[in-house]
Coordinates of C-alpha atoms in Angstrom, one line a residue:
Chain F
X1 CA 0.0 0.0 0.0
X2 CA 1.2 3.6 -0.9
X3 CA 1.4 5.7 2.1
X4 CA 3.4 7.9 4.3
X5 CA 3.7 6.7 7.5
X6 CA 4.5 9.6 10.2
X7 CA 6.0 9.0 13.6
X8 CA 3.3 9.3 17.2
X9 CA 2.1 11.7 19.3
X10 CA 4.5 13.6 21.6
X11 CA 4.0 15.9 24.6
X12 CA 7.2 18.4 25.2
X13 CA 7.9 20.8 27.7
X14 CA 9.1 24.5 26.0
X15 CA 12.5 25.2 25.1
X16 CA 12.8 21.0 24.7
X17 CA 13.7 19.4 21.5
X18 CA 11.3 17.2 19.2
X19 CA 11.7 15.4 16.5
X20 CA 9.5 13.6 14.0
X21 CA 9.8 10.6 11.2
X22 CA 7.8 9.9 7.8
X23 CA 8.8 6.6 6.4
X24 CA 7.6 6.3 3.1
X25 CA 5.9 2.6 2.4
X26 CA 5.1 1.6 -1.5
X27 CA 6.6 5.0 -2.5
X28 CA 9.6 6.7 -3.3
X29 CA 11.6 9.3 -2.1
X30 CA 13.8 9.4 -5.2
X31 CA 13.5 12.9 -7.3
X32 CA 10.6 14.0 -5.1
X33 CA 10.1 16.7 -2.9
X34 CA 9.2 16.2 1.0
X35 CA 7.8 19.1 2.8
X36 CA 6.5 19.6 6.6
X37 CA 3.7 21.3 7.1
X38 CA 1.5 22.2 10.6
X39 CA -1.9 22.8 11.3
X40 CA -2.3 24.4 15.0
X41 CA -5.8 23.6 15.6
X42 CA -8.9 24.8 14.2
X43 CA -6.3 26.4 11.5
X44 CA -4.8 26.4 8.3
X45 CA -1.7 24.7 7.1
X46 CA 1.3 26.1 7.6
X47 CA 4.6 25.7 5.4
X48 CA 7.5 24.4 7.7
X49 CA 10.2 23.4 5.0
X50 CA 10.9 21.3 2.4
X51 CA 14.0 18.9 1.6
X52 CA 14.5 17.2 -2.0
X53 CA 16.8 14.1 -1.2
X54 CA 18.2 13.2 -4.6
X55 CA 20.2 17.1 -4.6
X56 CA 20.7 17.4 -0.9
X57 CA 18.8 21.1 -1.5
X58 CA 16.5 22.2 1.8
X59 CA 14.8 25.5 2.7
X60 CA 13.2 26.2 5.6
X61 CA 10.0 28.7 5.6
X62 CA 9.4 31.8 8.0
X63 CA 8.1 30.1 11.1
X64 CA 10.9 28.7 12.5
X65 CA 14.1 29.0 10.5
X66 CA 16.7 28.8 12.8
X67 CA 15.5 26.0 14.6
X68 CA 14.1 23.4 12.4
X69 CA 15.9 21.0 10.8
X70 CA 15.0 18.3 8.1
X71 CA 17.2 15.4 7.3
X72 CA 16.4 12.5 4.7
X73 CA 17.8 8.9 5.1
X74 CA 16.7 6.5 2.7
X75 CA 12.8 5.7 2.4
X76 CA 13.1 8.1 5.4
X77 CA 12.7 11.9 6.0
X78 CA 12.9 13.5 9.7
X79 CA 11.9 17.1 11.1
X80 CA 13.4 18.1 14.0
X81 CA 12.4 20.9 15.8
X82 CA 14.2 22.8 19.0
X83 CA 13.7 25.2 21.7
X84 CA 9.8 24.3 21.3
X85 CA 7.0 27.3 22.3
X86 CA 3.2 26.6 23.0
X87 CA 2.9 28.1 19.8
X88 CA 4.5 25.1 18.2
X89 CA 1.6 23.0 19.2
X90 CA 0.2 21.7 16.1
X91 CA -0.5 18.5 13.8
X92 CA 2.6 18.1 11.7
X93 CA 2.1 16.4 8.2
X94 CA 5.1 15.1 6.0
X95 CA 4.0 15.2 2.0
X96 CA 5.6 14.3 -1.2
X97 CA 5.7 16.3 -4.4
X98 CA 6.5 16.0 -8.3
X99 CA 9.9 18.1 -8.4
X100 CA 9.7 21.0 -10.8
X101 CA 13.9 21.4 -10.2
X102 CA 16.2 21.3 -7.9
X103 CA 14.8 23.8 -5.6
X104 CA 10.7 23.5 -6.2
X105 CA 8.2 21.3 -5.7
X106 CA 4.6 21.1 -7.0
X107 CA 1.6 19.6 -5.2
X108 CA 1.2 17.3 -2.8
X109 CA 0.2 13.7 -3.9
X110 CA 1.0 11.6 -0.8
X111 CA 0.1 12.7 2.8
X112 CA 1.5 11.3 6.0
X113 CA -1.4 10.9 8.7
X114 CA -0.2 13.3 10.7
X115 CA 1.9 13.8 14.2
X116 CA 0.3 15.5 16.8
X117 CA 2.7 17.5 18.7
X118 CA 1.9 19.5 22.4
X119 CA 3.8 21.7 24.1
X120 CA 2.9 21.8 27.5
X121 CA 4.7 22.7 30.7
Chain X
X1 CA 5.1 34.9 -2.2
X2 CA 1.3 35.5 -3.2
X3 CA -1.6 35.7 -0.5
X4 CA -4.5 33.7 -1.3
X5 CA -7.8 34.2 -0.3
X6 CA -10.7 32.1 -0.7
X7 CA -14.3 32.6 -0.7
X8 CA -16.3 32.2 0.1
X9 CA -15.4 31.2 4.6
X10 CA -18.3 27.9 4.6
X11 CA -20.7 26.8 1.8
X12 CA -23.7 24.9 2.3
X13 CA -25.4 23.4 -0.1
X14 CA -28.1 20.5 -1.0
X15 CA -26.6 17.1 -2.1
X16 CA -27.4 17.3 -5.8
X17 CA -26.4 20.9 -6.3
X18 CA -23.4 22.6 -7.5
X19 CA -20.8 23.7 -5.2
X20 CA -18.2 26.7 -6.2
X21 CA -15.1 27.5 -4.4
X22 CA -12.9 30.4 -5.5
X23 CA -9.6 31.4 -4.8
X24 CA -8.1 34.4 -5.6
X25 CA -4.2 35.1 -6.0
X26 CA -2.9 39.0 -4.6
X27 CA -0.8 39.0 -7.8
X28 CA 0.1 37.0 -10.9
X29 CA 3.2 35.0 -10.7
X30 CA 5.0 33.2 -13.5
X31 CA 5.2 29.7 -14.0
X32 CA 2.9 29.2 -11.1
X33 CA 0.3 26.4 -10.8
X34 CA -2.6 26.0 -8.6
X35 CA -3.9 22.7 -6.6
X36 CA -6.6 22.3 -4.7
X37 CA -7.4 19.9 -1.6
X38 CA -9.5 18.9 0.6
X39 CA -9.4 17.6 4.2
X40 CA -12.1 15.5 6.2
X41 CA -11.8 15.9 10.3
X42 CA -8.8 14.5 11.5
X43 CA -7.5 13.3 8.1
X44 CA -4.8 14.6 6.7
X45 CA -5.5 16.7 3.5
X46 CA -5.9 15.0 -0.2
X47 CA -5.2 16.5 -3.6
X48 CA -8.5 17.0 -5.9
X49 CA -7.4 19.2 -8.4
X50 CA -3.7 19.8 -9.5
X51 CA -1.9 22.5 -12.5
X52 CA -5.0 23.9 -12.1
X53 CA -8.2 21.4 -13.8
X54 CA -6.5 18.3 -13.9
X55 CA -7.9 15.8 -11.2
X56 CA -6.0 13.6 -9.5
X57 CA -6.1 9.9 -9.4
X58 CA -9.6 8.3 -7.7
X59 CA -11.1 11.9 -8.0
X60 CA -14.8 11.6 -9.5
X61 CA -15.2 13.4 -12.5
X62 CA -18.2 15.9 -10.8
X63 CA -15.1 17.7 -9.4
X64 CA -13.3 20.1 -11.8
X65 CA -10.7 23.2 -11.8
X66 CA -10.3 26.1 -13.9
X67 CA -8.8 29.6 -14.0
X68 CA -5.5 31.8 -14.7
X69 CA -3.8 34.8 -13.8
X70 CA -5.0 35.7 -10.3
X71 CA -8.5 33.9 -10.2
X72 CA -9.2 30.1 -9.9
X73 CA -12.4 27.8 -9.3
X74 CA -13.1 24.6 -8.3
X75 CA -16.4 23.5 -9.1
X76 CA -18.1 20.0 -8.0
X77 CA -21.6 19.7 -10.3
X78 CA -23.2 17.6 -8.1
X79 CA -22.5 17.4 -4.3
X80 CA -22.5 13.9 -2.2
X81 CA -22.8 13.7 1.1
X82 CA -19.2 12.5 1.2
X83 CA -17.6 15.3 -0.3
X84 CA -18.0 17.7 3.3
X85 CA -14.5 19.1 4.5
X86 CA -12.5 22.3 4.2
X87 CA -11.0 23.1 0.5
X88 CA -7.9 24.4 0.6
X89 CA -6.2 26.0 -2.3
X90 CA -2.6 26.1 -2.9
X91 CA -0.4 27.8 -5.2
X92 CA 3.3 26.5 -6.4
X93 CA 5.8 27.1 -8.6
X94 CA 7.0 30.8 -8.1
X95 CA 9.8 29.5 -5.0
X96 CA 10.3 26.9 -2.8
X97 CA 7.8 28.2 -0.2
X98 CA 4.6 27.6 -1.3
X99 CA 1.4 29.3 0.2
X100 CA -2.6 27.5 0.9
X101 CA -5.5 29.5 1.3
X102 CA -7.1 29.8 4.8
X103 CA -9.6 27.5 3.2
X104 CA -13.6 26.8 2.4
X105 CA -15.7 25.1 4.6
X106 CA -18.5 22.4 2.9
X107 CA -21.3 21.9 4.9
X108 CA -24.2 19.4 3.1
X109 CA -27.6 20.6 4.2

């Protein structure tokens, strides 16, 4: 079956460290874009950043650019996310795209189900 | 990047009858494409439309996208009770940071 499969919930405490796993199961990684995305709740998405494995290129959007990191490994891809706020609490998704180049990505074709993160003291 | 806004907030409407969502673009960027999604409660979102009116795979053919420059529409003929959820659009292309409406609600009456 063709899915994304995202790591569990996790509760962290702010200014703590999380970080989260999409394994991809019936699909590739290869020349495709993976981007994390949030939804705090009862809201839109959010664009978190976006890695394209096969060229090693990443960018990270405006939310949190100097503290989220994304790493690929394989049939793998892994946001990590530091010095956590309240605001952080959020579903995170992991999705794959179509590359347009080495830097772009087009829509999203496969979801993961989604990682609910809180950030609670 | 663009701001899209959508319109209208929640649309109700009969199963049977047409639904249209719009989006709206706050300028016109090259070699930009538009998508269009939509999530059920506590799913995670699934593409309808993509490059503006093409569907995507296991989409029924009552949904359908269209539009260019700065306005799009997503139109489904004939509503089902299945098809409630929030529509998102989402524009890409223009950078690597690409930018969703706030979305459309779909509320069957």
């Amino acid at each position: 079956q063709e899915r994304l499969v995202q790591s569990g919930a996790e509760v962290k405490r702010p200014g703590s460290s999380v970080r989260v796993s999409c394994l991809a199961s019936g699909v590739t990684f290869h020349n495709f874009q993976i981007t994390w995305l949030r939804q705090a709740p009862g809201q839109g998405l959010e664009w978190v950043g976006a890695m394209i494995p096969t060229y090693g290129t990443r960018h990270y959007g405006r939310i949190a650019p100097d503290r989220v990191t994304i790493t690929a490994d394989g049939s793998a891809t892994y946001m990590e996310l530091t010095s956590l706020r309240f605001e952080d609490t959020a579903v995170y998704f992991c999705a794959r795209s179509p590359i347009i180049d080495m830097y772009r990505g087009k829509y999203y074709d496969f979801w993961g189900q989604g990682t609910l993160l809180t950030v609670s003291s | 990047e663009a701001v899209l806004t959508q319109s209208p907030g929640t649309l109700s409407v009969s199963p049977g009858e047409k639904a249209t969502f719009f989006c709206r673009a706050s300028r016109t960027e090259s070699d930009t494409s538009l998508a269009w999604y939509q999530q059920k409660p506590g799913q995670a979102p699934r593409v309808v439309i993509y490059d503006t009116s093409n569907r995507a795979s296991g989409i029924p053919d009552r949904f359908s996208g269209s539009g260019s420059g700065t306005d799009f529409t997503l139109t489904i003929s004939r509503v089902e009770p299945e098809d409630i959820g929030i529509f998102y659009c989402h524009q890409y292309g223009s950078a690597p940071q690409t930018t969703f409406g706030r979305g459309t609600r779909l509320e069957i009456k």
